[in-house]
PDB file of C-alpha atoms and ligand atoms in Angstrom:
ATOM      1  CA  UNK A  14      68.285 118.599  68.310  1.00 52.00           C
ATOM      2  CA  UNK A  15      66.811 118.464  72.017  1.00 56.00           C
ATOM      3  CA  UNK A  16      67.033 114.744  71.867  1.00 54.00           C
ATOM      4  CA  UNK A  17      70.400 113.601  70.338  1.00 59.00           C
ATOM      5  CA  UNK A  18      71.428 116.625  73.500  1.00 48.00           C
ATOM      6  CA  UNK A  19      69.385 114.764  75.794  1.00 48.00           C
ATOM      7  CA  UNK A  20      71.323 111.341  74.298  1.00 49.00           C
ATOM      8  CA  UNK A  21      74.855 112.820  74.643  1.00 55.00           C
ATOM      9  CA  UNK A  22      74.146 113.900  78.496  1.00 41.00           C
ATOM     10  CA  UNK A  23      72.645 110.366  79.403  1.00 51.00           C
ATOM     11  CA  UNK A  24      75.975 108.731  77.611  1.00 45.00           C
ATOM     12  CA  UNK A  25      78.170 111.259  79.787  1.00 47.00           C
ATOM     13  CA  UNK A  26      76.653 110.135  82.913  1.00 48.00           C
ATOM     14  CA  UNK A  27      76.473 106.893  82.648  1.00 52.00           C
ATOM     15  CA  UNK A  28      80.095 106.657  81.301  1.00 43.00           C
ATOM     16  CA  UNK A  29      81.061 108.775  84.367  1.00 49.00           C
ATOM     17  CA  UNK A  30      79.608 106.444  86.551  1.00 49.00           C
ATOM     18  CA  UNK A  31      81.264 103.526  84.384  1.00 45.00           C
ATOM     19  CA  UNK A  32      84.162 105.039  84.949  1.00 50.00           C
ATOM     20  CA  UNK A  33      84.320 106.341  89.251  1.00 48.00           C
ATOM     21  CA  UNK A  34      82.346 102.404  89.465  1.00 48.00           C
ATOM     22  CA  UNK A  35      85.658 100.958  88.033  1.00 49.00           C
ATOM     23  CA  UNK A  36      87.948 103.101  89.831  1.00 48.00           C
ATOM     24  CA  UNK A  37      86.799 101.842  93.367  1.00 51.00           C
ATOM     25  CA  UNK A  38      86.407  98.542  92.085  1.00 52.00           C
ATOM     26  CA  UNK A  39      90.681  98.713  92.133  1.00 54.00           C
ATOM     27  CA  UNK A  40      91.600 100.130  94.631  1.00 51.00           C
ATOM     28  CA  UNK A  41      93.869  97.401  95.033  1.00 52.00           C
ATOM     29  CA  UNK A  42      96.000  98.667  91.523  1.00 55.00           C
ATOM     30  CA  UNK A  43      95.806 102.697  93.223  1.00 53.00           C
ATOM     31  CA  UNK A  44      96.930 101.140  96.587  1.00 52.00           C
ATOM     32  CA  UNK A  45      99.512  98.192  95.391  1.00 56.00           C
ATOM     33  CA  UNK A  46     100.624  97.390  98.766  1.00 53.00           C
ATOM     34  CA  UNK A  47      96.855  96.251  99.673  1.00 52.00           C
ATOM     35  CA  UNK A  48      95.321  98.505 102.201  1.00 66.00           C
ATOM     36  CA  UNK A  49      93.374  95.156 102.721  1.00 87.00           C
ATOM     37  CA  UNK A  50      96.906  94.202 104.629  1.00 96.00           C
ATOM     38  CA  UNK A  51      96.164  93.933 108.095  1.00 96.00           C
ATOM     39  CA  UNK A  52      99.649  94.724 109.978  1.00 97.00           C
ATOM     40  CA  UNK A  53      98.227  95.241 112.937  1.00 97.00           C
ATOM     41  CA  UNK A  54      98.844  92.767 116.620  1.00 97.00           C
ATOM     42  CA  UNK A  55     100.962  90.714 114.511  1.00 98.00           C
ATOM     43  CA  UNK A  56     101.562  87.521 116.666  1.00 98.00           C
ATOM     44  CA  UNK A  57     104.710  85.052 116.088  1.00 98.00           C
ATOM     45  CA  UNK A  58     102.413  82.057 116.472  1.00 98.00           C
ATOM     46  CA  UNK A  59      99.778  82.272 114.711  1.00 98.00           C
ATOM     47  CA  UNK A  60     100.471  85.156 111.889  1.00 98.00           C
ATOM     48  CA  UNK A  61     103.903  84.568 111.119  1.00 98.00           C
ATOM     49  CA  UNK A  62     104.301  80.915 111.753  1.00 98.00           C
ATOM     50  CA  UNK A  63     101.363  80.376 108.972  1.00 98.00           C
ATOM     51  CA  UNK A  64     103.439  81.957 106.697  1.00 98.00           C
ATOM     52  CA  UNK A  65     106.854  79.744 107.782  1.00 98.00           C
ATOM     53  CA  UNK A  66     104.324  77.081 107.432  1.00 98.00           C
ATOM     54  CA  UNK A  67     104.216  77.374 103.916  1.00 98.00           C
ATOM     55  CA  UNK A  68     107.705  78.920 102.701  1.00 98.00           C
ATOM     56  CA  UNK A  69     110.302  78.169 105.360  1.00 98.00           C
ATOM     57  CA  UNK A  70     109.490  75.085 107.882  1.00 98.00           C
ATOM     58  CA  UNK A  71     110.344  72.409 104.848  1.00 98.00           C
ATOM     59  CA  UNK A  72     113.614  73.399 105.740  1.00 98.00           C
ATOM     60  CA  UNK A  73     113.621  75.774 108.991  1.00 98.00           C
ATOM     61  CA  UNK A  74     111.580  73.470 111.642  1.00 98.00           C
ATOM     62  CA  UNK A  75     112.912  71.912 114.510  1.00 98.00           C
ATOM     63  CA  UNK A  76     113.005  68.607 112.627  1.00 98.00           C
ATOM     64  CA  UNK A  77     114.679  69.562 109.382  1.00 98.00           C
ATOM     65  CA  UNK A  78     117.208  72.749 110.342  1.00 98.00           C
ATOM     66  CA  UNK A  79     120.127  70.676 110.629  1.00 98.00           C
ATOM     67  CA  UNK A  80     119.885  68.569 107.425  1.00 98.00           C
ATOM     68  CA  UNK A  81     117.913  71.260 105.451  1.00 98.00           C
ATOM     69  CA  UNK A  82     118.113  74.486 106.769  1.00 98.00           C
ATOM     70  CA  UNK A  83     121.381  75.297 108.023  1.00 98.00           C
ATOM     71  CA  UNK A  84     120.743  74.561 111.346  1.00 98.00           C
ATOM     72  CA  UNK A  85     118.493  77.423 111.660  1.00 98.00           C
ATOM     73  CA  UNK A  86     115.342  76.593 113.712  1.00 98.00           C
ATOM     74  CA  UNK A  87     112.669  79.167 113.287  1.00 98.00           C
ATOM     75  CA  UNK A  88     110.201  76.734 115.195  1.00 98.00           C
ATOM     76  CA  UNK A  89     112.272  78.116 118.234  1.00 98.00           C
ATOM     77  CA  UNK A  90     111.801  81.756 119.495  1.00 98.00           C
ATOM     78  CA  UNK A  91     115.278  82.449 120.363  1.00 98.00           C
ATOM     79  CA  UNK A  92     116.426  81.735 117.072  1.00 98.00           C
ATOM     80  CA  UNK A  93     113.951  83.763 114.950  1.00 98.00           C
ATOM     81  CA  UNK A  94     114.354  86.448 117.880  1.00 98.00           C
ATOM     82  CA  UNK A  95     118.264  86.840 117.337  1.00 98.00           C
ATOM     83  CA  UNK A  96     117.674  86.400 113.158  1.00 98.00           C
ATOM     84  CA  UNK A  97     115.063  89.768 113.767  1.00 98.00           C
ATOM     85  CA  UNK A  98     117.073  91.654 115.585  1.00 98.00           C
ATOM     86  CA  UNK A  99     120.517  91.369 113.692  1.00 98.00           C
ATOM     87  CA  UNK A 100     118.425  92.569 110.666  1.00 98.00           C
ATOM     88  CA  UNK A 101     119.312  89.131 108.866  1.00 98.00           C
ATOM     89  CA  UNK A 102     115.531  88.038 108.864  1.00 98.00           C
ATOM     90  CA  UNK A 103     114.357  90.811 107.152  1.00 98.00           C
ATOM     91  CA  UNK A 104     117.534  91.152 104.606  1.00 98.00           C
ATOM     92  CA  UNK A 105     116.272  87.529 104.098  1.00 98.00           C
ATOM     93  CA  UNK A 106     113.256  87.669 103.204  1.00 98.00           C
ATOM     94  CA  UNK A 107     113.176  90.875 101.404  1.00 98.00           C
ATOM     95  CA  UNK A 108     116.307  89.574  99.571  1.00 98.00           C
ATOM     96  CA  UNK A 109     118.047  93.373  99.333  1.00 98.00           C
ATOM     97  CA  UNK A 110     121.704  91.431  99.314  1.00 98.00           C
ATOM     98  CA  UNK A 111     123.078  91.520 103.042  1.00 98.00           C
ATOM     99  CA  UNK A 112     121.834  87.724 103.965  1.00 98.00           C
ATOM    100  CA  UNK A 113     121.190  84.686 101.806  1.00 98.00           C
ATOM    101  CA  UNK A 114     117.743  85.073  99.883  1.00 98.00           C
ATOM    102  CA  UNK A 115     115.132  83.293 101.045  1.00 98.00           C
ATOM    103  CA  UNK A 116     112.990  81.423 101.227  1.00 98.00           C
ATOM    104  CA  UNK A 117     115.698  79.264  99.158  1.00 98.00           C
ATOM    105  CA  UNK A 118     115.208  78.173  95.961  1.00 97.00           C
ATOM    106  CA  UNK A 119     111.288  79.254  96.505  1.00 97.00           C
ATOM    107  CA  UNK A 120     109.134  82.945  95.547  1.00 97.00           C
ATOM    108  CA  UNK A 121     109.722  85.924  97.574  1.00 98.00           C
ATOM    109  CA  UNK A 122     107.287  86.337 100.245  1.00 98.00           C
ATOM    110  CA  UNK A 123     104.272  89.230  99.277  1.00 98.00           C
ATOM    111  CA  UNK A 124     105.260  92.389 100.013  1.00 98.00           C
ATOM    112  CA  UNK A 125     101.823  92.218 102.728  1.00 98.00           C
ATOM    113  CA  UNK A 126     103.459  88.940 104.304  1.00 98.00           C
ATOM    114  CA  UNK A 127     107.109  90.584 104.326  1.00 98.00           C
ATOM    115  CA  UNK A 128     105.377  94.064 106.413  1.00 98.00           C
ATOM    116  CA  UNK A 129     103.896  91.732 108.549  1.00 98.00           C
ATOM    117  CA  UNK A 130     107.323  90.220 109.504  1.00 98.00           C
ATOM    118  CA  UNK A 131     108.650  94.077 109.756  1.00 98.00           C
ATOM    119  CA  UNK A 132     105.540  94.882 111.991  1.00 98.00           C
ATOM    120  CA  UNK A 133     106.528  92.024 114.473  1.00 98.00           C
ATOM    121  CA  UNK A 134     109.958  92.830 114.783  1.00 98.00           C
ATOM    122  CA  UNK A 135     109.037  96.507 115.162  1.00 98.00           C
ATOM    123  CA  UNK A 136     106.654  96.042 117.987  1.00 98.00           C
ATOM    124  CA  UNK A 137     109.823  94.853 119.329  1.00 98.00           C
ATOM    125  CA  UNK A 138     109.840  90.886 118.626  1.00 98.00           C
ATOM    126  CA  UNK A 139     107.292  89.809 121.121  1.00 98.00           C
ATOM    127  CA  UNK A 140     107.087  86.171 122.108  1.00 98.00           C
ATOM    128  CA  UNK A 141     103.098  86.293 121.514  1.00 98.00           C
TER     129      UNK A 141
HETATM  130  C1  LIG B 204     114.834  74.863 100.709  1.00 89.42           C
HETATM  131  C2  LIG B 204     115.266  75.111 102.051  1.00 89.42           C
HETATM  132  C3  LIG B 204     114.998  76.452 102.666  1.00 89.42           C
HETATM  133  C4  LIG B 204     113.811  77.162 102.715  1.00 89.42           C
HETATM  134  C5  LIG B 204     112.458  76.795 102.127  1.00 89.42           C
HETATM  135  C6  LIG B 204     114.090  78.357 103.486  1.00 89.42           C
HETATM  136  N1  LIG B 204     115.392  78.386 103.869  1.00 89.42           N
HETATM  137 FE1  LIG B 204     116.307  79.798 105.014  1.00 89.42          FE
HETATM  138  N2  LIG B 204     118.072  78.849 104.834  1.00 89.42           N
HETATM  139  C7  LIG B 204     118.281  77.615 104.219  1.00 89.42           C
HETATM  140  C8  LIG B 204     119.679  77.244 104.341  1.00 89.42           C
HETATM  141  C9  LIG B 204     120.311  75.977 103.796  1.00 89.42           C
HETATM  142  C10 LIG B 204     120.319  78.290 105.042  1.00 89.42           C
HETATM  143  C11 LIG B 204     121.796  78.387 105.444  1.00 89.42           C
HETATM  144  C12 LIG B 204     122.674  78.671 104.278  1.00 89.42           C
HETATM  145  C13 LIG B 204     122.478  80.049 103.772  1.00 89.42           C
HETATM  146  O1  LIG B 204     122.571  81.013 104.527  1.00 89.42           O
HETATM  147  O2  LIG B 204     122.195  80.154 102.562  1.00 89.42           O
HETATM  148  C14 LIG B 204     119.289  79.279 105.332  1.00 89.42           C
HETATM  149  C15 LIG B 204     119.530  80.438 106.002  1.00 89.42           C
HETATM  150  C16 LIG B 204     118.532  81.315 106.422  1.00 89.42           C
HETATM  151  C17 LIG B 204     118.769  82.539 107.161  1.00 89.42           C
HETATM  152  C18 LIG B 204     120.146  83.101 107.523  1.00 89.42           C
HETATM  153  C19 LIG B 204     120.661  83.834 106.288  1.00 89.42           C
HETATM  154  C20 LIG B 204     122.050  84.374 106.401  1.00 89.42           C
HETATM  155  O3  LIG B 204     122.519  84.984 105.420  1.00 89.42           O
HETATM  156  O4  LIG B 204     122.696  84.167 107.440  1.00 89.42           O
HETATM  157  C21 LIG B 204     117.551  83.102 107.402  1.00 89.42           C
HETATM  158  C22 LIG B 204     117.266  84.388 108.165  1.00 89.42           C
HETATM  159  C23 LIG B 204     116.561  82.242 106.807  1.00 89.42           C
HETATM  160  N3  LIG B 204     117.186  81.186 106.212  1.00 89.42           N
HETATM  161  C24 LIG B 204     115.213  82.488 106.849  1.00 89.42           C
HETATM  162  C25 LIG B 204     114.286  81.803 106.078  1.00 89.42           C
HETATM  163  C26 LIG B 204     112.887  82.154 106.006  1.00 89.42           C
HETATM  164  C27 LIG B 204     112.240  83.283 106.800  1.00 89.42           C
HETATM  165  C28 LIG B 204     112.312  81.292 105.127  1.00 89.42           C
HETATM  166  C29 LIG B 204     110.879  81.289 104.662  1.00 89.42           C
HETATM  167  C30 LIG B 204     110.358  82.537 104.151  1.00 89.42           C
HETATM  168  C31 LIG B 204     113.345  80.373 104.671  1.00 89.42           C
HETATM  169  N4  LIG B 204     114.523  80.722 105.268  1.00 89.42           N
HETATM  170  C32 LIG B 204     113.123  79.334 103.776  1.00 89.42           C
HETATM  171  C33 LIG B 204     117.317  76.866 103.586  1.00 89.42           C
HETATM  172  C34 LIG B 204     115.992  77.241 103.401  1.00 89.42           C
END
């Protein structure tokens, strides 16, 4: 009798710790919108233009706007500066209706890279 209690307790605690172990493990699934995502000193050329790099400069850089990209430029400050503050940018990219969807034809950004687009242009679109 002593035993199988001793048994039961040592299964309870180790499938509490099984369990709080697998619980910080995903912190990720409690926290969807990754408090791994760094927001913070966001900076046009290096943060942001990584990410136009990938999803927007095959059609959006200086070379290809006017065949590709509808003669928007986002190599060029002014450009993604006026697209930020008219809200278009961000209706863009987080496709709610009010501007074309982009990037076009491609996935919507991650949610992490679309707040650190909102984090630019709320630290008031620096040219940094
Ligand atoms: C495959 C080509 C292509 C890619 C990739 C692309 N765009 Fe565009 N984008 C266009 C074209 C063409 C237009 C102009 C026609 C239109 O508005 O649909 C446009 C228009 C826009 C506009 C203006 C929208 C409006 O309604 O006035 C914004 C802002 C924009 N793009 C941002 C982006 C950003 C940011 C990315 C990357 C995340 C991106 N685009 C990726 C082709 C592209």
């Amino acid at each position: 009798m002593k035993i199988k209690f001793l048994l039961y307790c040592s299964l309870l605690f180790a499938g509490a710790a099984l369990y709080t172990g697998c619980y910080y493990d995903k912190a990720s699934l409690v926290y969807p919108n990754g408090s791994d995502c760094d927001t913070t000193g966001i900076q046009l050329s290096t943060d942001l233009n990584s990410i136009m790099q990938t999803s927007c400069f095959s059609c959006h850089s200086a070379a290809n706007a006017s065949s590709f990209g509808g003669g928007y430029n986002l190599e060029n400050y002014n450009t993604v500066k006026s697209l930020a503050t008219s809200g278009t940018l961000m209706s863009a990219i987080t496709q709610d209706g009010n501007a074309s969807p982009m990037p076009q034809g491609g996935s919507k950004l991650s949610d992490c890279n679309i707040n650190k687009f909102s984090a630019w242009i709320n630290s008031g679109t620096p040219n940094n």
